[in-house]
mmCIF file of C-alpha atoms in Angstrom:
data_model
loop_
_atom_site.group_PDB
_atom_site.id
_atom_site.type_symbol
_atom_site.label_atom_id
_atom_site.label_comp_id
_atom_site.label_asym_id
_atom_site.label_seq_id
_atom_site.Cartn_x
_atom_site.Cartn_y
_atom_site.Cartn_z
ATOM 1 C CA MET S 11 8.470 -38.818 -2.619
ATOM 2 C CA ASN S 12 5.481 -36.989 -4.154
ATOM 3 C CA SER S 13 5.556 -33.266 -4.941
ATOM 4 C CA GLY S 14 3.131 -32.348 -2.129
ATOM 5 C CA LYS S 15 5.381 -33.880 0.525
ATOM 6 C CA MET S 16 8.402 -32.212 -1.018
ATOM 7 C CA VAL S 17 6.725 -28.788 -0.842
ATOM 8 C CA PHE S 18 5.748 -29.394 2.779
ATOM 9 C CA LEU S 19 9.298 -30.351 3.736
ATOM 10 C CA MET S 20 10.606 -27.247 1.994
ATOM 11 C CA VAL S 21 8.156 -25.117 4.011
ATOM 12 C CA VAL S 22 9.201 -26.793 7.249
ATOM 13 C CA MET S 23 12.888 -26.251 6.483
ATOM 14 C CA ALA S 24 12.249 -22.588 5.642
ATOM 15 C CA ALA S 25 10.409 -22.202 8.943
ATOM 16 C CA VAL S 26 13.250 -23.777 10.913
ATOM 17 C CA LEU S 27 15.806 -21.526 9.265
ATOM 18 C CA SER S 28 13.711 -18.376 9.755
ATOM 19 C CA GLY S 29 12.540 -19.104 13.292
ATOM 20 C CA THR S 30 8.846 -18.750 12.434
ATOM 21 C CA SER S 31 5.969 -21.072 13.239
ATOM 22 C CA VAL S 32 5.201 -24.102 11.077
ATOM 23 C CA ILE S 33 1.727 -24.447 9.605
ATOM 24 C CA GLN S 34 0.934 -28.137 9.275
ATOM 25 C CA SER S 35 -1.089 -27.891 6.069
ATOM 26 C CA ALA S 36 -2.592 -25.384 3.692
ATOM 27 C CA GLU S 37 -6.041 -24.485 5.007
ATOM 28 C CA PRO S 38 -8.746 -22.865 2.840
ATOM 29 C CA ASP S 39 -8.286 -19.541 4.625
ATOM 30 C CA ASP S 40 -4.487 -19.426 4.336
ATOM 31 C CA TYR S 41 -2.862 -16.434 2.667
ATOM 32 C CA LEU S 42 0.396 -15.871 0.892
ATOM 33 C CA VAL S 43 2.014 -12.728 2.251
ATOM 34 C CA TYR S 44 4.320 -10.980 -0.194
ATOM 35 C CA VAL S 45 6.754 -8.356 1.054
ATOM 36 C CA GLY S 46 8.309 -5.819 -1.298
ATOM 37 C CA THR S 47 11.723 -4.403 -0.378
ATOM 38 C CA TYR S 48 14.562 -2.087 -1.292
ATOM 39 C CA THR S 49 17.549 -3.986 -2.676
ATOM 40 C CA GLY S 50 20.393 -1.571 -1.980
ATOM 41 C CA GLY S 51 21.491 -3.777 0.927
ATOM 42 C CA PRO S 52 21.057 -7.489 1.670
ATOM 43 C CA SER S 53 17.611 -7.844 0.093
ATOM 44 C CA LYS S 54 17.316 -9.638 -3.253
ATOM 45 C CA GLY S 55 13.720 -8.791 -4.144
ATOM 46 C CA ILE S 56 10.243 -10.032 -3.117
ATOM 47 C CA TYR S 57 9.858 -12.384 -0.137
ATOM 48 C CA ALA S 58 6.943 -14.692 0.627
ATOM 49 C CA PHE S 59 5.320 -16.126 3.745
ATOM 50 C CA ARG S 60 2.302 -18.330 4.386
ATOM 51 C CA PHE S 61 -0.105 -16.912 6.978
ATOM 52 C CA HIS S 62 -2.832 -18.852 8.764
ATOM 53 C CA PRO S 63 -5.243 -16.273 10.270
ATOM 54 C CA SER S 64 -7.182 -18.844 12.320
ATOM 55 C CA THR S 65 -4.114 -19.335 14.517
ATOM 56 C CA GLY S 66 -2.185 -16.170 13.698
ATOM 57 C CA THR S 67 0.886 -18.212 12.725
ATOM 58 C CA ALA S 68 3.186 -17.743 9.757
ATOM 59 C CA VAL S 69 6.015 -19.528 7.997
ATOM 60 C CA SER S 70 8.718 -18.205 5.705
ATOM 61 C CA LEU S 71 8.738 -19.374 2.095
ATOM 62 C CA GLY S 72 11.933 -17.460 1.342
ATOM 63 C CA LEU S 73 12.782 -15.356 -1.684
ATOM 64 C CA ALA S 74 9.865 -15.509 -4.125
ATOM 65 C CA ALA S 75 11.564 -13.606 -6.944
ATOM 66 C CA GLU S 76 14.708 -11.603 -7.498
ATOM 67 C CA SER S 77 13.881 -8.055 -8.562
ATOM 68 C CA THR S 78 15.421 -4.599 -8.296
ATOM 69 C CA SER S 79 13.868 -2.551 -5.455
ATOM 70 C CA PRO S 80 10.305 -3.891 -5.777
ATOM 71 C CA SER S 81 9.167 -1.384 -3.182
ATOM 72 C CA PHE S 82 5.407 -1.436 -3.804
ATOM 73 C CA LEU S 83 3.235 -4.384 -4.792
ATOM 74 C CA ALA S 84 -0.308 -5.018 -6.010
ATOM 75 C CA ALA S 85 -2.139 -8.238 -6.896
ATOM 76 C CA ASP S 86 -4.676 -8.573 -9.708
ATOM 77 C CA PRO S 87 -8.329 -9.285 -8.752
ATOM 78 C CA GLY S 88 -7.969 -12.954 -9.732
ATOM 79 C CA HIS S 89 -4.891 -13.309 -7.507
ATOM 80 C CA SER S 90 -2.901 -14.942 -10.291
ATOM 81 C CA VAL S 91 -0.455 -12.112 -11.025
ATOM 82 C CA LEU S 92 1.591 -9.885 -8.710
ATOM 83 C CA TYR S 93 2.787 -6.502 -9.946
ATOM 84 C CA ALA S 94 5.741 -4.588 -8.514
ATOM 85 C CA VAL S 95 7.301 -1.212 -9.133
ATOM 86 C CA ASN S 96 11.054 -1.209 -9.635
ATOM 87 C CA GLU S 97 11.997 1.984 -7.822
ATOM 88 C CA ALA S 98 15.382 2.303 -9.512
ATOM 89 C CA PRO S 99 16.834 3.718 -12.779
ATOM 90 C CA VAL S 100 16.180 0.615 -14.880
ATOM 91 C CA PHE S 101 15.333 2.198 -18.244
ATOM 92 C CA GLU S 102 16.638 5.141 -20.266
ATOM 93 C CA GLU S 103 16.730 8.634 -18.740
ATOM 94 C CA GLY S 104 16.665 7.116 -15.265
ATOM 95 C CA LYS S 105 13.124 5.767 -15.608
ATOM 96 C CA GLY S 106 11.943 3.014 -13.311
ATOM 97 C CA ALA S 107 9.913 -0.049 -14.220
ATOM 98 C CA VAL S 108 6.820 -2.071 -13.442
ATOM 99 C CA SER S 109 7.184 -5.867 -13.390
ATOM 100 C CA ALA S 110 4.506 -8.564 -13.715
ATOM 101 C CA PHE S 111 4.935 -11.945 -11.976
ATOM 102 C CA ALA S 112 2.842 -15.107 -12.251
ATOM 103 C CA ILE S 113 1.925 -16.469 -8.802
ATOM 104 C CA GLU S 114 2.421 -20.115 -7.931
ATOM 105 C CA ARG S 115 0.029 -20.478 -5.024
ATOM 106 C CA LYS S 116 1.321 -23.816 -3.730
ATOM 107 C CA THR S 117 4.867 -22.579 -3.177
ATOM 108 C CA GLY S 118 4.519 -18.788 -3.296
ATOM 109 C CA HIS S 119 7.125 -18.678 -6.072
ATOM 110 C CA LEU S 120 6.903 -15.829 -8.596
ATOM 111 C CA THR S 121 7.808 -16.118 -12.290
ATOM 112 C CA LEU S 122 8.579 -12.945 -14.219
ATOM 113 C CA LEU S 123 6.148 -12.405 -17.109
ATOM 114 C CA ASN S 124 7.463 -9.082 -18.391
ATOM 115 C CA ARG S 125 8.739 -5.676 -17.361
ATOM 116 C CA VAL S 126 7.947 -2.271 -18.856
ATOM 117 C CA SER S 127 9.129 1.283 -18.285
ATOM 118 C CA SER S 128 7.060 3.008 -15.610
ATOM 119 C CA GLY S 129 7.062 6.202 -17.664
ATOM 120 C CA GLY S 130 8.979 8.201 -15.096
ATOM 121 C CA ARG S 131 11.538 8.213 -12.291
ATOM 122 C CA ASP S 132 11.148 6.458 -8.943
ATOM 123 C CA PRO S 133 7.806 4.661 -9.353
ATOM 124 C CA CYS S 134 6.337 4.291 -5.874
ATOM 125 C CA HIS S 135 2.683 3.205 -5.980
ATOM 126 C CA LEU S 136 0.273 1.059 -8.008
ATOM 127 C CA ALA S 137 -3.466 0.565 -8.428
ATOM 128 C CA ILE S 138 -5.442 -2.002 -10.433
ATOM 129 C CA ASP S 139 -9.066 -1.666 -11.521
ATOM 130 C CA ARG S 140 -11.616 -4.206 -10.279
ATOM 131 C CA TYR S 141 -11.747 -6.058 -13.610
ATOM 132 C CA GLY S 142 -7.970 -6.416 -13.888
ATOM 133 C CA LYS S 143 -7.843 -4.537 -17.216
ATOM 134 C CA TRP S 144 -5.624 -1.611 -16.228
ATOM 135 C CA LEU S 145 -2.648 -0.937 -13.981
ATOM 136 C CA LEU S 146 -1.951 2.633 -12.872
ATOM 137 C CA ALA S 147 1.390 3.862 -11.529
ATOM 138 C CA ALA S 148 2.656 6.946 -9.706
ATOM 139 C CA ASN S 149 6.225 8.074 -10.454
ATOM 140 C CA TYR S 150 7.500 10.087 -7.500
ATOM 141 C CA GLY S 151 10.755 11.433 -8.935
ATOM 142 C CA SER S 152 9.316 12.814 -12.167
ATOM 143 C CA GLY S 153 5.810 13.656 -10.969
ATOM 144 C CA THR S 154 4.153 11.551 -13.665
ATOM 145 C CA VAL S 155 1.194 9.166 -13.755
ATOM 146 C CA SER S 156 0.988 6.186 -16.126
ATOM 147 C CA VAL S 157 -1.737 3.750 -17.208
ATOM 148 C CA PHE S 158 -0.939 0.310 -18.670
ATOM 149 C CA PRO S 159 -3.249 -2.279 -20.233
ATOM 150 C CA ILE S 160 -3.140 -5.726 -18.624
ATOM 151 C CA LYS S 161 -3.197 -8.490 -21.227
ATOM 152 C CA ASN S 162 -5.126 -11.746 -20.824
ATOM 153 C CA ASP S 163 -2.000 -13.562 -19.626
ATOM 154 C CA GLY S 164 -1.194 -10.839 -17.063
ATOM 155 C CA ARG S 165 1.569 -9.182 -19.054
ATOM 156 C CA LEU S 166 1.671 -5.411 -19.316
ATOM 157 C CA GLY S 167 1.231 -3.613 -22.612
ATOM 158 C CA ASP S 168 2.481 -0.207 -23.709
ATOM 159 C CA ALA S 169 1.187 2.772 -21.731
ATOM 160 C CA SER S 170 -2.232 4.039 -22.777
ATOM 161 C CA ALA S 171 -1.794 7.298 -20.843
ATOM 162 C CA LEU S 172 1.065 9.345 -19.398
ATOM 163 C CA LEU S 173 0.424 12.596 -17.527
ATOM 164 C CA GLN S 174 3.020 15.077 -16.300
ATOM 165 C CA HIS S 175 2.329 17.216 -13.217
ATOM 166 C CA SER S 176 3.917 20.655 -12.866
ATOM 167 C CA GLY S 177 4.505 23.187 -10.125
ATOM 168 C CA SER S 178 6.151 23.290 -6.709
ATOM 169 C CA GLY S 179 5.385 23.677 -3.018
ATOM 170 C CA LYS S 180 6.495 25.448 0.131
ATOM 171 C CA ASP S 181 9.463 23.263 1.108
ATOM 172 C CA PRO S 182 12.412 23.996 -1.260
ATOM 173 C CA ARG S 183 14.090 20.701 -0.369
ATOM 174 C CA ARG S 184 11.149 18.295 -0.652
ATOM 175 C CA GLN S 185 8.768 20.281 -2.866
ATOM 176 C CA ALA S 186 10.908 21.853 -5.576
ATOM 177 C CA GLY S 187 8.844 20.001 -8.184
ATOM 178 C CA PRO S 188 5.901 17.627 -8.500
ATOM 179 C CA HIS S 189 6.048 14.239 -6.763
ATOM 180 C CA ALA S 190 3.153 11.909 -7.563
ATOM 181 C CA ASN S 191 2.976 9.839 -4.375
ATOM 182 C CA SER S 192 -0.008 7.532 -4.854
ATOM 183 C CA VAL S 193 -2.724 6.571 -7.341
ATOM 184 C CA ASN S 194 -6.164 5.879 -5.895
ATOM 185 C CA LEU S 195 -9.224 4.804 -7.873
ATOM 186 C CA SER S 196 -12.573 6.026 -6.583
ATOM 187 C CA PRO S 197 -14.985 3.310 -5.380
ATOM 188 C CA ASP S 198 -16.911 3.416 -8.670
ATOM 189 C CA GLU S 199 -13.624 3.731 -10.626
ATOM 190 C CA ARG S 200 -14.869 6.723 -12.614
ATOM 191 C CA PHE S 201 -12.121 8.895 -11.130
ATOM 192 C CA LEU S 202 -8.437 8.631 -10.268
ATOM 193 C CA LEU S 203 -7.156 10.608 -7.295
ATOM 194 C CA VAL S 204 -3.406 11.274 -7.279
ATOM 195 C CA SER S 205 -1.763 12.543 -4.091
ATOM 196 C CA ASP S 206 1.136 14.821 -5.100
ATOM 197 C CA LEU S 207 3.591 15.601 -2.308
ATOM 198 C CA GLY S 208 5.359 18.354 -4.248
ATOM 199 C CA LEU S 209 2.211 20.310 -5.052
ATOM 200 C CA ASP S 210 0.240 19.901 -1.801
ATOM 201 C CA LYS S 211 -2.661 18.770 -3.979
ATOM 202 C CA VAL S 212 -4.809 15.733 -4.584
ATOM 203 C CA MET S 213 -5.252 15.790 -8.348
ATOM 204 C CA VAL S 214 -8.492 14.344 -9.721
ATOM 205 C CA TYR S 215 -8.834 12.783 -13.185
ATOM 206 C CA ARG S 216 -11.721 11.194 -15.022
ATOM 207 C CA PHE S 217 -10.792 7.613 -15.829
ATOM 208 C CA ASP S 218 -12.086 5.989 -19.018
ATOM 209 C CA VAL S 219 -12.135 2.283 -18.165
ATOM 210 C CA GLY S 220 -12.744 1.383 -21.804
ATOM 211 C CA LYS S 221 -9.755 3.240 -23.230
ATOM 212 C CA GLY S 222 -7.448 3.526 -20.234
ATOM 213 C CA THR S 223 -7.200 7.304 -20.556
ATOM 214 C CA LEU S 224 -7.181 10.145 -18.023
ATOM 215 C CA THR S 225 -8.636 13.637 -18.392
ATOM 216 C CA ALA S 226 -8.688 16.501 -15.893
ATOM 217 C CA ASN S 227 -11.776 16.622 -13.711
ATOM 218 C CA ASP S 228 -13.768 19.738 -12.817
ATOM 219 C CA PRO S 229 -12.658 20.638 -10.180
ATOM 220 C CA PRO S 230 -9.187 19.327 -11.154
ATOM 221 C CA PHE S 231 -7.777 19.102 -7.614
ATOM 222 C CA VAL S 232 -8.209 19.845 -3.930
ATOM 223 C CA LYS S 233 -5.530 21.918 -2.218
ATOM 224 C CA LEU S 234 -4.087 21.036 1.184
ATOM 225 C CA SER S 235 -2.255 23.350 3.605
ATOM 226 C CA ALA S 236 1.137 24.524 2.364
ATOM 227 C CA GLY S 237 3.895 22.101 3.325
ATOM 228 C CA SER S 238 1.530 19.183 3.993
ATOM 229 C CA GLY S 239 3.122 16.820 1.467
ATOM 230 C CA PRO S 240 0.211 14.441 0.736
ATOM 231 C CA ARG S 241 1.284 10.798 0.485
ATOM 232 C CA HIS S 242 -1.374 8.045 0.529
ATOM 233 C CA LEU S 243 -5.177 8.122 0.516
ATOM 234 C CA SER S 244 -7.766 5.579 1.641
ATOM 235 C CA PHE S 245 -11.533 5.556 1.064
ATOM 236 C CA HIS S 246 -14.070 4.664 3.726
ATOM 237 C CA PRO S 247 -15.990 1.456 2.864
ATOM 238 C CA ASP S 248 -19.195 3.469 2.370
ATOM 239 C CA GLY S 249 -17.489 5.578 -0.321
ATOM 240 C CA ARG S 250 -18.626 8.887 1.187
ATOM 241 C CA PHE S 251 -15.357 9.790 2.900
ATOM 242 C CA ALA S 252 -11.634 9.596 2.191
ATOM 243 C CA TYR S 253 -8.598 10.008 4.414
ATOM 244 C CA GLN S 254 -5.352 11.591 3.231
ATOM 245 C CA ILE S 255 -2.142 11.125 5.221
ATOM 246 C CA ASN S 256 0.320 13.978 4.817
ATOM 247 C CA GLU S 257 3.989 13.022 4.896
ATOM 248 C CA LEU S 258 5.672 16.342 5.679
ATOM 249 C CA SER S 259 3.260 17.791 8.243
ATOM 250 C CA SER S 260 2.492 14.482 10.019
ATOM 251 C CA THR S 261 -1.233 15.082 9.707
ATOM 252 C CA LEU S 262 -4.319 13.209 8.596
ATOM 253 C CA THR S 263 -7.025 14.970 6.572
ATOM 254 C CA ALA S 264 -10.614 13.696 6.496
ATOM 255 C CA PHE S 265 -12.527 14.531 3.310
ATOM 256 C CA ALA S 266 -16.166 14.250 2.346
ATOM 257 C CA TYR S 267 -16.318 12.719 -1.133
ATOM 258 C CA ASP S 268 -18.890 13.662 -3.793
ATOM 259 C CA ALA S 269 -19.110 10.588 -6.016
ATOM 260 C CA ASP S 270 -21.082 12.375 -8.726
ATOM 261 C CA ARG S 271 -18.534 15.155 -9.201
ATOM 262 C CA GLY S 272 -15.408 13.309 -8.093
ATOM 263 C CA SER S 273 -14.646 16.133 -5.672
ATOM 264 C CA LEU S 274 -13.239 16.290 -2.126
ATOM 265 C CA ARG S 275 -14.241 18.677 0.666
ATOM 266 C CA GLU S 276 -12.035 18.933 3.746
ATOM 267 C CA ILE S 277 -13.750 18.108 7.031
ATOM 268 C CA GLU S 278 -10.791 18.330 9.388
ATOM 269 C CA THR S 279 -7.022 17.864 9.623
ATOM 270 C CA ILE S 280 -5.472 16.423 12.777
ATOM 271 C CA SER S 281 -1.994 15.406 13.924
ATOM 272 C CA THR S 282 -0.876 11.783 13.720
ATOM 273 C CA LEU S 283 1.401 12.316 16.730
ATOM 274 C CA PRO S 284 0.834 12.479 20.489
ATOM 275 C CA GLN S 285 1.089 15.978 21.935
ATOM 276 C CA GLU S 286 4.210 15.215 23.968
ATOM 277 C CA PHE S 287 6.308 14.152 20.941
ATOM 278 C CA SER S 288 8.742 16.816 19.682
ATOM 279 C CA GLY S 289 11.151 14.868 17.463
ATOM 280 C CA GLU S 290 11.389 14.615 13.694
ATOM 281 C CA ASN S 291 8.727 12.566 11.934
ATOM 282 C CA THR S 292 7.212 11.809 8.551
ATOM 283 C CA THR S 293 4.103 9.750 7.900
ATOM 284 C CA ALA S 294 3.721 6.931 5.386
ATOM 285 C CA GLU S 295 0.616 4.718 5.149
ATOM 286 C CA VAL S 296 -3.085 5.172 5.885
ATOM 287 C CA ALA S 297 -5.800 2.515 5.912
ATOM 288 C CA VAL S 298 -9.442 2.328 6.933
ATOM 289 C CA HIS S 299 -10.482 -0.852 8.706
ATOM 290 C CA PRO S 300 -12.956 -2.945 6.658
ATOM 291 C CA ASP S 301 -15.567 -2.358 9.387
ATOM 292 C CA GLY S 302 -15.292 1.386 8.722
ATOM 293 C CA LYS S 303 -14.984 2.245 12.419
ATOM 294 C CA PHE S 304 -11.243 2.964 12.609
ATOM 295 C CA VAL S 305 -8.482 4.673 10.610
ATOM 296 C CA TYR S 306 -4.801 3.768 10.998
ATOM 297 C CA GLY S 307 -1.729 5.795 10.024
ATOM 298 C CA SER S 308 2.016 5.128 10.322
ATOM 299 C CA ASN S 309 4.632 7.468 11.779
ATOM 300 C CA ARG S 310 8.308 7.254 10.808
ATOM 301 C CA GLY S 311 10.374 8.853 13.553
ATOM 302 C CA HIS S 312 7.892 8.286 16.321
ATOM 303 C CA ASP S 313 7.823 4.735 14.851
ATOM 304 C CA SER S 314 4.214 4.058 15.624
ATOM 305 C CA ILE S 315 0.762 3.303 14.290
ATOM 306 C CA ALA S 316 -1.732 6.028 15.145
ATOM 307 C CA VAL S 317 -5.245 4.696 15.713
ATOM 308 C CA PHE S 318 -8.329 6.873 15.230
ATOM 309 C CA ALA S 319 -12.006 6.132 15.777
ATOM 310 C CA VAL S 320 -14.523 7.378 13.216
ATOM 311 C CA TRP S 321 -17.318 9.158 15.042
ATOM 312 C CA GLY S 322 -20.776 9.954 13.728
ATOM 313 C CA ASP S 323 -22.089 10.519 10.242
ATOM 314 C CA LYS S 324 -19.641 13.379 9.606
ATOM 315 C CA SER S 325 -16.564 11.147 9.892
ATOM 316 C CA ILE S 326 -14.913 13.100 12.711
ATOM 317 C CA LEU S 327 -11.715 11.384 13.889
ATOM 318 C CA GLU S 328 -10.977 10.762 17.564
ATOM 319 C CA PRO S 329 -7.472 9.600 18.628
ATOM 320 C CA VAL S 330 -7.539 6.186 20.305
ATOM 321 C CA GLU S 331 -3.856 5.329 20.808
ATOM 322 C CA TYR S 332 -0.324 5.495 19.371
ATOM 323 C CA VAL S 333 1.265 2.049 19.304
ATOM 324 C CA SER S 334 4.984 1.365 18.874
ATOM 325 C CA THR S 335 5.660 -0.787 15.812
ATOM 326 C CA ARG S 336 8.509 -2.439 17.757
ATOM 327 C CA GLY S 337 10.936 -1.492 15.030
ATOM 328 C CA ARG S 338 12.272 1.446 13.073
ATOM 329 C CA THR S 339 10.638 3.363 10.232
ATOM 330 C CA PRO S 340 7.251 1.740 9.555
ATOM 331 C CA ARG S 341 7.036 2.660 5.879
ATOM 332 C CA GLN S 342 3.865 0.721 5.137
ATOM 333 C CA PHE S 343 1.396 -1.539 6.887
ATOM 334 C CA ALA S 344 -1.506 -3.672 5.731
ATOM 335 C CA ILE S 345 -4.653 -5.033 7.370
ATOM 336 C CA ASP S 346 -5.179 -8.711 6.530
ATOM 337 C CA PRO S 347 -8.342 -9.754 4.624
ATOM 338 C CA THR S 348 -10.007 -11.067 7.800
ATOM 339 C CA GLY S 349 -9.698 -7.648 9.463
ATOM 340 C CA ASN S 350 -8.134 -9.234 12.552
ATOM 341 C CA TYR S 351 -4.438 -8.464 11.994
ATOM 342 C CA LEU S 352 -2.219 -5.562 11.013
ATOM 343 C CA PHE S 353 1.229 -6.209 9.486
ATOM 344 C CA ALA S 354 3.673 -3.306 10.053
ATOM 345 C CA ALA S 355 6.735 -3.208 7.777
ATOM 346 C CA ASN S 356 9.638 -1.697 9.732
ATOM 347 C CA GLN S 357 12.002 -0.773 6.914
ATOM 348 C CA ASN S 358 15.101 0.177 8.878
ATOM 349 C CA SER S 359 15.050 -2.693 11.360
ATOM 350 C CA GLY S 360 14.315 -5.492 8.906
ATOM 351 C CA GLU S 361 11.107 -7.041 10.162
ATOM 352 C CA VAL S 362 7.345 -7.081 9.667
ATOM 353 C CA VAL S 363 5.621 -7.130 13.062
ATOM 354 C CA VAL S 364 2.135 -8.639 13.278
ATOM 355 C CA PHE S 365 -0.480 -7.024 15.547
ATOM 356 C CA ARG S 366 -3.919 -8.311 16.516
ATOM 357 C CA ILE S 367 -6.759 -5.809 16.014
ATOM 358 C CA ASP S 368 -9.494 -5.458 18.617
ATOM 359 C CA ARG S 369 -12.583 -5.166 16.404
ATOM 360 C CA ALA S 370 -14.535 -3.378 19.159
ATOM 361 C CA THR S 371 -11.976 -0.715 20.140
ATOM 362 C CA GLY S 372 -9.548 -0.612 17.213
ATOM 363 C CA ARG S 373 -6.612 -1.078 19.564
ATOM 364 C CA LEU S 374 -3.540 -3.047 18.520
ATOM 365 C CA THR S 375 -1.723 -5.765 20.463
ATOM 366 C CA ALA S 376 1.604 -7.101 19.226
ATOM 367 C CA THR S 377 1.703 -10.860 18.661
ATOM 368 C CA ASP S 378 4.772 -13.060 18.803
ATOM 369 C CA VAL S 379 4.835 -13.289 15.004
ATOM 370 C CA VAL S 380 7.676 -11.290 13.459
ATOM 371 C CA LEU S 381 8.570 -11.811 9.799
ATOM 372 C CA LYS S 382 12.272 -11.283 9.198
ATOM 373 C CA VAL S 383 12.767 -9.429 5.884
ATOM 374 C CA PRO S 384 15.631 -7.108 4.888
ATOM 375 C CA ASP S 385 14.447 -3.543 4.165
ATOM 376 C CA PRO S 386 10.698 -4.328 4.007
ATOM 377 C CA VAL S 387 8.482 -1.702 2.405
ATOM 378 C CA CYS S 388 5.121 -3.150 1.341
ATOM 379 C CA VAL S 389 2.867 -6.072 2.351
ATOM 380 C CA VAL S 390 0.263 -7.722 0.093
ATOM 381 C CA PHE S 391 -2.051 -10.688 0.793
ATOM 382 C CA VAL S 392 -3.014 -13.356 -1.752
ATOM 383 C CA PRO S 393 -5.392 -16.236 -0.887
ATOM 384 C CA VAL S 394 -3.767 -19.659 -1.251
ATOM 385 C CA ARG S 395 -6.951 -21.116 -2.766
#
């Protein structure tokens, strides 16, 4: 039996065992879907699926690599290497790690290349520049930001920069110190924007793409309302606006972005929740649709995706709907490269639910595709070819 037939039979068997749909062959527009997880329970690491957007079907490829709490993932621009934070005390002084994996596109298997200290505690977010030269990491527990060179073979080198945030916020339980929550390169990659939950600030740094260094910008930050707890940030495709989701206040802030100065100006802040909801909630992910007409945010507690339409040249947000994720605690979600599907990772109910996106209205409709994954946190797409 040749290797191609063997791989196909393995895919079919994985599909039968997982209860997902079988894709008959690898089409040019197929994607590998990698799901990062927490490994305190049944999860063993990073799981892989093959997704065929033309039909909306998916098949399980099983465990792609064993790894300790690979909670957030990012793929290099060439789609040959997958990077994962290890959100656990792996190194000395309780520091976490960042791991690099070579991608085998035929099978989805991942091979560990190397692992380095993240430079702080509880690494939670990654970014990679467009040329695949640098990887940037946010360390939530210690409030630090790290930059690592990416070698020609995809391995990570020693950190070229390590910055420590300082200060505190309004909430003595959640904001007693700095908590770098995400690292976000500006569209031209001249600046790095770091959302810090503990400080209620989006810090702004000048990024030297030649040296991999960070220096404070002028202005060095934008301040949000006390107790907001900024988490993730997403730029509009036109680069003139950015949207910050705030974990503690369950709000979404629209900013106008000055690309010359690297500065943010608040336009408005609105709730991510329907008016009738009165329970406990924190937000998690934010993403702008590739068409630029809609912004999506996830609610943990209300367990929903909030959909907003972008109106006019001033980027005013208008609520469209709040859609149940059909699971518990949607920690992250991702829009597939075609712009037709949204994958919602329900951490506490162990599944990634796939929704179809209406490109005209932004509304979401749940499909029958549900990817079973223990403690899913993050979803990343890699083209098969």
